[in-house]
PDB file of C-alpha atoms in Angstrom:
ATOM      1  CA  SER A   1      17.618  -6.730  10.053  1.00 72.00           C
ATOM      2  CA  ASN A   2      14.455  -5.261  11.515  1.00 80.00           C
ATOM      3  CA  SER A   3      12.646  -8.394  12.677  1.00 85.00           C
ATOM      4  CA  ILE A   4      12.943 -12.116  13.302  1.00 87.00           C
ATOM      5  CA  ALA A   5       9.951 -14.488  13.389  1.00 85.00           C
ATOM      6  CA  VAL A   6       9.550 -18.273  13.718  1.00 85.00           C
ATOM      7  CA  ASP A   7       6.849 -20.345  11.983  1.00 78.00           C
ATOM      8  CA  PRO A   8       5.104 -23.423  13.469  1.00 73.00           C
ATOM      9  CA  LEU A   9       7.678 -25.721  11.801  1.00 76.00           C
ATOM     10  CA  GLY A  10      10.605 -23.924  13.451  1.00 83.00           C
ATOM     11  CA  ASN A  11      11.721 -22.076  10.314  1.00 83.00           C
ATOM     12  CA  VAL A  12      13.189 -18.642  10.986  1.00 88.00           C
ATOM     13  CA  PHE A  13      12.242 -15.565   8.952  1.00 87.00           C
ATOM     14  CA  VAL A  14      14.524 -12.526   9.064  1.00 88.00           C
ATOM     15  CA  SER A  15      13.438  -9.295   7.399  1.00 86.00           C
ATOM     16  CA  GLY A  16      14.851  -5.865   6.831  1.00 86.00           C
ATOM     17  CA  THR A  17      16.403  -3.685   4.161  1.00 86.00           C
ATOM     18  CA  PHE A  18      19.677  -3.788   2.258  1.00 88.00           C
ATOM     19  CA  GLN A  19      21.593  -1.553  -0.103  1.00 86.00           C
ATOM     20  CA  ALA A  20      23.729  -2.336  -3.192  1.00 85.00           C
ATOM     21  CA  SER A  21      24.268  -6.114  -2.875  1.00 88.00           C
ATOM     22  CA  ALA A  22      24.166  -8.674  -0.082  1.00 88.00           C
ATOM     23  CA  ASP A  23      24.786 -12.425   0.246  1.00 90.00           C
ATOM     24  CA  PHE A  24      21.850 -13.917   2.158  1.00 89.00           C
ATOM     25  CA  ASP A  25      23.214 -17.478   2.479  1.00 86.00           C
ATOM     26  CA  PRO A  26      25.042 -17.795   5.827  1.00 88.00           C
ATOM     27  CA  ASP A  27      27.033 -20.800   4.518  1.00 85.00           C
ATOM     28  CA  LYS A  28      30.558 -19.681   3.608  1.00 82.00           C
ATOM     29  CA  LEU A  29      30.727 -22.345   0.867  1.00 82.00           C
ATOM     30  CA  SER A  30      27.672 -21.149  -1.069  1.00 80.00           C
ATOM     31  CA  GLU A  31      26.184 -17.826  -2.067  1.00 82.00           C
ATOM     32  CA  HIS A  32      22.770 -16.258  -2.659  1.00 81.00           C
ATOM     33  CA  THR A  33      23.421 -12.639  -3.604  1.00 84.00           C
ATOM     34  CA  MET A  34      20.656 -10.139  -4.282  1.00 81.00           C
ATOM     35  CA  ILE A  35      21.241  -6.692  -5.800  1.00 82.00           C
ATOM     36  CA  SER A  36      19.049  -3.762  -4.775  1.00 80.00           C
ATOM     37  CA  GLU A  37      17.012  -2.130  -7.520  1.00 77.00           C
ATOM     38  CA  GLY A  38      17.109   1.280  -5.894  1.00 72.00           C
ATOM     39  CA  ASP A  39      18.547   2.950  -2.834  1.00 78.00           C
ATOM     40  CA  LEU A  40      17.142   0.400  -0.365  1.00 81.00           C
ATOM     41  CA  ASP A  41      15.264  -2.851  -1.041  1.00 83.00           C
ATOM     42  CA  GLY A  42      13.384  -4.989   1.454  1.00 83.00           C
ATOM     43  CA  PHE A  43      14.143  -8.660   2.001  1.00 87.00           C
ATOM     44  CA  VAL A  44      12.692 -11.686   3.768  1.00 86.00           C
ATOM     45  CA  LEU A  45      15.185 -14.483   4.468  1.00 87.00           C
ATOM     46  CA  LYS A  46      14.098 -18.016   5.428  1.00 87.00           C
ATOM     47  CA  LEU A  47      16.337 -20.356   7.443  1.00 88.00           C
ATOM     48  CA  ASP A  48      15.527 -23.762   8.878  1.00 86.00           C
ATOM     49  CA  SER A  49      15.711 -24.423  12.624  1.00 87.00           C
ATOM     50  CA  ASN A  50      19.432 -25.266  12.244  1.00 90.00           C
ATOM     51  CA  GLY A  51      20.189 -21.967  10.523  1.00 89.00           C
ATOM     52  CA  GLU A  52      20.511 -23.526   7.060  1.00 88.00           C
ATOM     53  CA  PHE A  53      19.560 -21.268   4.141  1.00 86.00           C
ATOM     54  CA  LEU A  54      16.156 -22.108   2.587  1.00 82.00           C
ATOM     55  CA  GLY A  55      15.612 -19.045   0.419  1.00 82.00           C
ATOM     56  CA  SER A  56      15.029 -15.321   0.295  1.00 83.00           C
ATOM     57  CA  VAL A  57      12.905 -12.823  -1.584  1.00 81.00           C
ATOM     58  CA  GLN A  58      13.380  -9.186  -2.423  1.00 80.00           C
ATOM     59  CA  ILE A  59      10.858  -6.355  -2.457  1.00 80.00           C
ATOM     60  CA  GLY A  60      12.350  -3.623  -4.565  1.00 74.00           C
ATOM     61  CA  GLY A  61      12.060  -0.463  -6.509  1.00 73.00           C
ATOM     62  CA  PHE A  62      13.314   2.999  -5.804  1.00 69.00           C
ATOM     63  CA  ASN A  63      13.178   2.848  -2.027  1.00 68.00           C
ATOM     64  CA  VAL A  64      11.802   0.493   0.652  1.00 64.00           C
ATOM     65  CA  ASP A  65      12.839   2.332   3.787  1.00 64.00           C
ATOM     66  CA  TYR A  66      11.670  -0.102   6.438  1.00 72.00           C
ATOM     67  CA  LEU A  67      10.342  -3.666   6.460  1.00 75.00           C
ATOM     68  CA  ILE A  68       9.385  -5.988   9.315  1.00 76.00           C
ATOM     69  CA  ALA A  69       7.790  -9.429   9.071  1.00 74.00           C
ATOM     70  CA  THR A  70       5.779 -11.705  11.330  1.00 77.00           C
ATOM     71  CA  VAL A  71       4.556 -15.266  10.786  1.00 75.00           C
ATOM     72  CA  ASN A  72       1.057 -16.477  11.646  1.00 69.00           C
ATOM     73  CA  THR A  73       0.062 -19.927  12.930  1.00 63.00           C
ATOM     74  CA  ILE A  74      -0.209 -21.478   9.449  1.00 64.00           C
ATOM     75  CA  GLY A  75       3.126 -20.133   8.230  1.00 68.00           C
ATOM     76  CA  HIS A  76       2.035 -17.088   6.232  1.00 73.00           C
ATOM     77  CA  VAL A  77       4.512 -14.225   6.319  1.00 80.00           C
ATOM     78  CA  CYS A  78       3.053 -10.760   6.863  1.00 80.00           C
ATOM     79  CA  SER A  79       5.447  -7.926   6.036  1.00 81.00           C
ATOM     80  CA  THR A  80       4.800  -4.286   6.727  1.00 82.00           C
ATOM     81  CA  GLY A  81       6.776  -1.101   6.402  1.00 82.00           C
ATOM     82  CA  PHE A  82       6.950   2.097   4.423  1.00 82.00           C
ATOM     83  CA  PHE A  83       8.230   3.070   0.997  1.00 82.00           C
ATOM     84  CA  THR A  84       8.729   6.032  -1.329  1.00 81.00           C
ATOM     85  CA  TYR A  85       8.194   6.491  -5.065  1.00 81.00           C
ATOM     86  CA  THR A  86       7.437   3.233  -6.964  1.00 82.00           C
ATOM     87  CA  VAL A  87       8.113  -0.246  -5.541  1.00 82.00           C
ATOM     88  CA  ASP A  88       7.457  -3.736  -6.976  1.00 78.00           C
ATOM     89  CA  PHE A  89       5.771  -5.829  -4.262  1.00 78.00           C
ATOM     90  CA  ASP A  90       5.744  -9.128  -6.212  1.00 73.00           C
ATOM     91  CA  PRO A  91       8.643 -11.194  -4.802  1.00 70.00           C
ATOM     92  CA  MET A  92       8.151 -13.988  -7.365  1.00 64.00           C
ATOM     93  CA  GLY A  93       9.416 -12.238 -10.498  1.00 61.00           C
ATOM     94  CA  GLY A  94       6.119 -10.758 -11.671  1.00 66.00           C
ATOM     95  CA  THR A  95       5.133  -7.135 -11.276  1.00 74.00           C
ATOM     96  CA  MET A  96       2.835  -5.594  -8.672  1.00 77.00           C
ATOM     97  CA  GLU A  97       3.968  -1.988  -8.483  1.00 82.00           C
ATOM     98  CA  LEU A  98       2.613   0.576  -6.064  1.00 83.00           C
ATOM     99  CA  GLN A  99       3.413   4.263  -6.212  1.00 83.00           C
ATOM    100  CA  SER A 100       3.499   6.329  -3.049  1.00 83.00           C
ATOM    101  CA  LYS A 101       0.979   9.159  -2.866  1.00 85.00           C
ATOM    102  CA  GLY A 102       3.108  11.238  -0.534  1.00 76.00           C
ATOM    103  CA  TYR A 103       6.707  10.967   0.470  1.00 77.00           C
ATOM    104  CA  TYR A 104       6.265   7.906   2.714  1.00 80.00           C
ATOM    105  CA  ASP A 105       3.424   5.416   2.271  1.00 82.00           C
ATOM    106  CA  SER A 106       2.786   2.307   4.373  1.00 82.00           C
ATOM    107  CA  PHE A 107       2.307  -1.188   2.996  1.00 81.00           C
ATOM    108  CA  VAL A 108       1.195  -4.618   4.201  1.00 80.00           C
ATOM    109  CA  LEU A 109       2.241  -7.669   2.163  1.00 79.00           C
ATOM    110  CA  MET A 110       1.016 -11.203   2.949  1.00 76.00           C
ATOM    111  CA  MET A 111       2.676 -14.248   1.394  1.00 74.00           C
ATOM    112  CA  SER A 112       2.963 -17.946   2.055  1.00 67.00           C
ATOM    113  CA  GLY A 113       6.125 -19.033   3.837  1.00 60.00           C
ATOM    114  CA  ASP A 114       6.773 -21.376   0.912  1.00 58.00           C
ATOM    115  CA  LEU A 115       6.862 -18.426  -1.468  1.00 52.00           C
ATOM    116  CA  VAL A 116      10.140 -17.516   0.159  1.00 51.00           C
ATOM    117  CA  LEU A 117      11.412 -20.888  -1.053  1.00 44.00           C
ATOM    118  CA  GLY A 118      10.113 -20.433  -4.570  1.00 39.00           C
ATOM    119  CA  ILE A 119       7.435 -22.353  -6.430  1.00 35.00           C
ATOM    120  CA  GLU A 120       9.862 -25.046  -7.621  1.00 36.00           C
ATOM    121  CA  GLU A 121      10.302 -26.209  -4.033  1.00 37.00           C
ATOM    122  CA  ALA A 122       6.589 -26.911  -3.634  1.00 38.00           C
ATOM    123  CA  ASP A 123       6.772 -29.616  -6.308  1.00 43.00           C
ATOM    124  CA  GLU A 124       9.522 -31.412  -4.375  1.00 44.00           C
ATOM    125  CA  LYS A 125       7.343 -31.475  -1.245  1.00 54.00           C
ATOM    126  CA  GLY A 126       4.645 -33.671  -2.764  1.00 66.00           C
ATOM    127  CA  VAL A 127       2.020 -31.232  -4.053  1.00 73.00           C
ATOM    128  CA  ASN A 128       1.328 -30.603  -7.718  1.00 77.00           C
ATOM    129  CA  ALA A 129      -1.497 -29.090  -9.737  1.00 80.00           C
ATOM    130  CA  PHE A 130      -2.436 -29.417 -13.378  1.00 81.00           C
ATOM    131  CA  PRO A 131      -3.277 -28.238 -15.938  1.00 85.00           C
ATOM    132  CA  ASN A 132      -1.489 -24.980 -15.359  1.00 81.00           C
ATOM    133  CA  PRO A 133      -2.656 -22.589 -16.738  1.00 85.00           C
ATOM    134  CA  VAL A 134      -6.226 -23.751 -16.071  1.00 88.00           C
ATOM    135  CA  SER A 135      -9.615 -22.623 -17.346  1.00 89.00           C
ATOM    136  CA  THR A 136     -12.254 -24.850 -15.670  1.00 92.00           C
ATOM    137  CA  VAL A 137     -10.964 -27.633 -13.362  1.00 91.00           C
ATOM    138  CA  ILE A 138      -7.596 -27.890 -11.645  1.00 90.00           C
ATOM    139  CA  LYS A 139      -6.486 -31.230 -10.242  1.00 87.00           C
ATOM    140  CA  ILE A 140      -4.460 -31.307  -7.037  1.00 85.00           C
ATOM    141  CA  VAL A 141      -2.119 -34.287  -6.930  1.00 82.00           C
ATOM    142  CA  VAL A 142      -0.610 -35.133  -3.539  1.00 79.00           C
ATOM    143  CA  GLU A 143       1.472 -37.791  -1.866  1.00 76.00           C
ATOM    144  CA  PRO A 144      -0.745 -40.464  -0.240  1.00 77.00           C
ATOM    145  CA  LYS A 145       0.232 -39.232   3.240  1.00 75.00           C
ATOM    146  CA  LEU A 146      -1.528 -35.909   2.503  1.00 76.00           C
ATOM    147  CA  ILE A 147      -4.934 -37.488   1.727  1.00 79.00           C
ATOM    148  CA  GLY A 148      -7.440 -36.236   4.304  1.00 82.00           C
ATOM    149  CA  TYR A 149      -5.750 -32.863   4.777  1.00 82.00           C
ATOM    150  CA  GLN A 150      -7.446 -29.596   3.861  1.00 84.00           C
ATOM    151  CA  PHE A 151      -6.603 -27.499   0.816  1.00 88.00           C
ATOM    152  CA  ASN A 152      -7.078 -23.764   0.513  1.00 87.00           C
ATOM    153  CA  LEU A 153      -7.113 -21.725  -2.675  1.00 89.00           C
ATOM    154  CA  PHE A 154      -6.107 -18.068  -2.281  1.00 86.00           C
ATOM    155  CA  ASP A 155      -6.192 -15.217  -4.761  1.00 85.00           C
ATOM    156  CA  LEU A 156      -3.244 -12.867  -5.194  1.00 78.00           C
ATOM    157  CA  ARG A 157      -4.539 -10.596  -2.418  1.00 77.00           C
ATOM    158  CA  GLY A 158      -4.594 -13.460   0.087  1.00 79.00           C
ATOM    159  CA  ASN A 159      -8.383 -13.948   0.070  1.00 83.00           C
ATOM    160  CA  LYS A 160      -9.472 -17.577   0.495  1.00 87.00           C
ATOM    161  CA  VAL A 161     -11.685 -18.395  -2.514  1.00 93.00           C
ATOM    162  CA  ARG A 162     -11.992 -22.194  -2.070  1.00 93.00           C
ATOM    163  CA  SER A 163     -11.295 -24.763   0.610  1.00 91.00           C
ATOM    164  CA  GLY A 164     -12.036 -28.416   1.104  1.00 91.00           C
ATOM    165  CA  ALA A 165     -10.599 -31.834   1.840  1.00 89.00           C
ATOM    166  CA  ILE A 166      -8.038 -33.748  -0.193  1.00 88.00           C
ATOM    167  CA  VAL A 167     -10.127 -36.886  -0.779  1.00 89.00           C
ATOM    168  CA  ALA A 168      -7.783 -38.852  -3.052  1.00 87.00           C
ATOM    169  CA  ALA A 169      -4.319 -38.738  -4.573  1.00 84.00           C
ATOM    170  CA  THR A 170      -5.931 -36.621  -7.327  1.00 87.00           C
ATOM    171  CA  THR A 171      -8.620 -34.144  -6.228  1.00 90.00           C
ATOM    172  CA  PRO A 172     -10.438 -31.966  -8.819  1.00 92.00           C
ATOM    173  CA  ILE A 173     -11.359 -28.365  -7.960  1.00 92.00           C
ATOM    174  CA  SER A 174     -13.689 -26.291 -10.125  1.00 93.00           C
ATOM    175  CA  VAL A 175     -12.310 -22.819 -10.853  1.00 94.00           C
ATOM    176  CA  ASP A 176     -14.681 -22.030 -13.722  1.00 93.00           C
ATOM    177  CA  ASP A 177     -16.371 -19.175 -11.834  1.00 94.00           C
ATOM    178  CA  LEU A 178     -13.120 -17.497 -10.704  1.00 94.00           C
ATOM    179  CA  GLN A 179     -11.714 -14.437 -12.429  1.00 93.00           C
ATOM    180  CA  ASP A 180      -8.602 -14.862 -14.549  1.00 91.00           C
ATOM    181  CA  GLY A 181      -5.420 -14.299 -12.566  1.00 88.00           C
ATOM    182  CA  ILE A 182      -2.847 -15.864 -10.260  1.00 85.00           C
ATOM    183  CA  TYR A 183      -3.934 -18.139  -7.406  1.00 87.00           C
ATOM    184  CA  PHE A 184      -2.140 -20.219  -4.771  1.00 83.00           C
ATOM    185  CA  ILE A 185      -3.143 -23.692  -3.588  1.00 84.00           C
ATOM    186  CA  GLN A 186      -2.079 -24.491  -0.021  1.00 80.00           C
ATOM    187  CA  VAL A 187      -1.955 -27.955   1.525  1.00 78.00           C
ATOM    188  CA  MET A 188      -0.481 -27.724   5.041  1.00 70.00           C
ATOM    189  CA  ASP A 189       2.732 -25.696   4.507  1.00 64.00           C
ATOM    190  CA  ARG A 190       2.953 -26.629   0.822  1.00 68.00           C
ATOM    191  CA  VAL A 191       1.991 -24.000  -1.762  1.00 72.00           C
ATOM    192  CA  TYR A 192       1.556 -24.190  -5.529  1.00 75.00           C
ATOM    193  CA  LYS A 193       1.049 -21.258  -7.884  1.00 79.00           C
ATOM    194  CA  ILE A 194      -1.595 -21.589 -10.625  1.00 84.00           C
ATOM    195  CA  VAL A 195      -2.751 -19.287 -13.397  1.00 84.00           C
ATOM    196  CA  LYS A 196      -6.472 -19.097 -14.249  1.00 89.00           C
ATOM    197  CA  GLN A 197      -7.139 -18.080 -17.879  1.00 87.00           C
TER     198      GLN A 197
END
């Protein structure tokens, strides 16, 4: 590994590169194996404060030569490093390929700490959004204990495009003026992926 960082909830993020295949779950009774797509792939591993496996993501392509990650005060993971040739920087199964212009190019990748868990986990934590895909108004549905908290809506580049208060168990948000694409709703450390069409 190249770096270790801790978020405000005590979760531990380990990042680095791996080659061929690696099991990222430290529990000897379970397994979470990832296979590199090229010579070296980057990874970000998330463990809870007890060292229990929470999830991991892979940044891959021909070659990710170096990757380090830090965590900011609201739990976003910022990874940086350098790569060669073509690399897919979308850790969630989509495609966001970048091609190096020289031999080594640098990158910075920002993602929510919950993205390391996967979108399915966000539903289990009490945040949901519908309809998804959406064209005009998305409704955030939260557990009653989250009423009064702030929500943030980020585009795929990490730019905040909306924010406000959760005023009820179901809070509508107009997205009519936003460009089509992928967005992320954040409520505290909970994140939900939506598609605007």
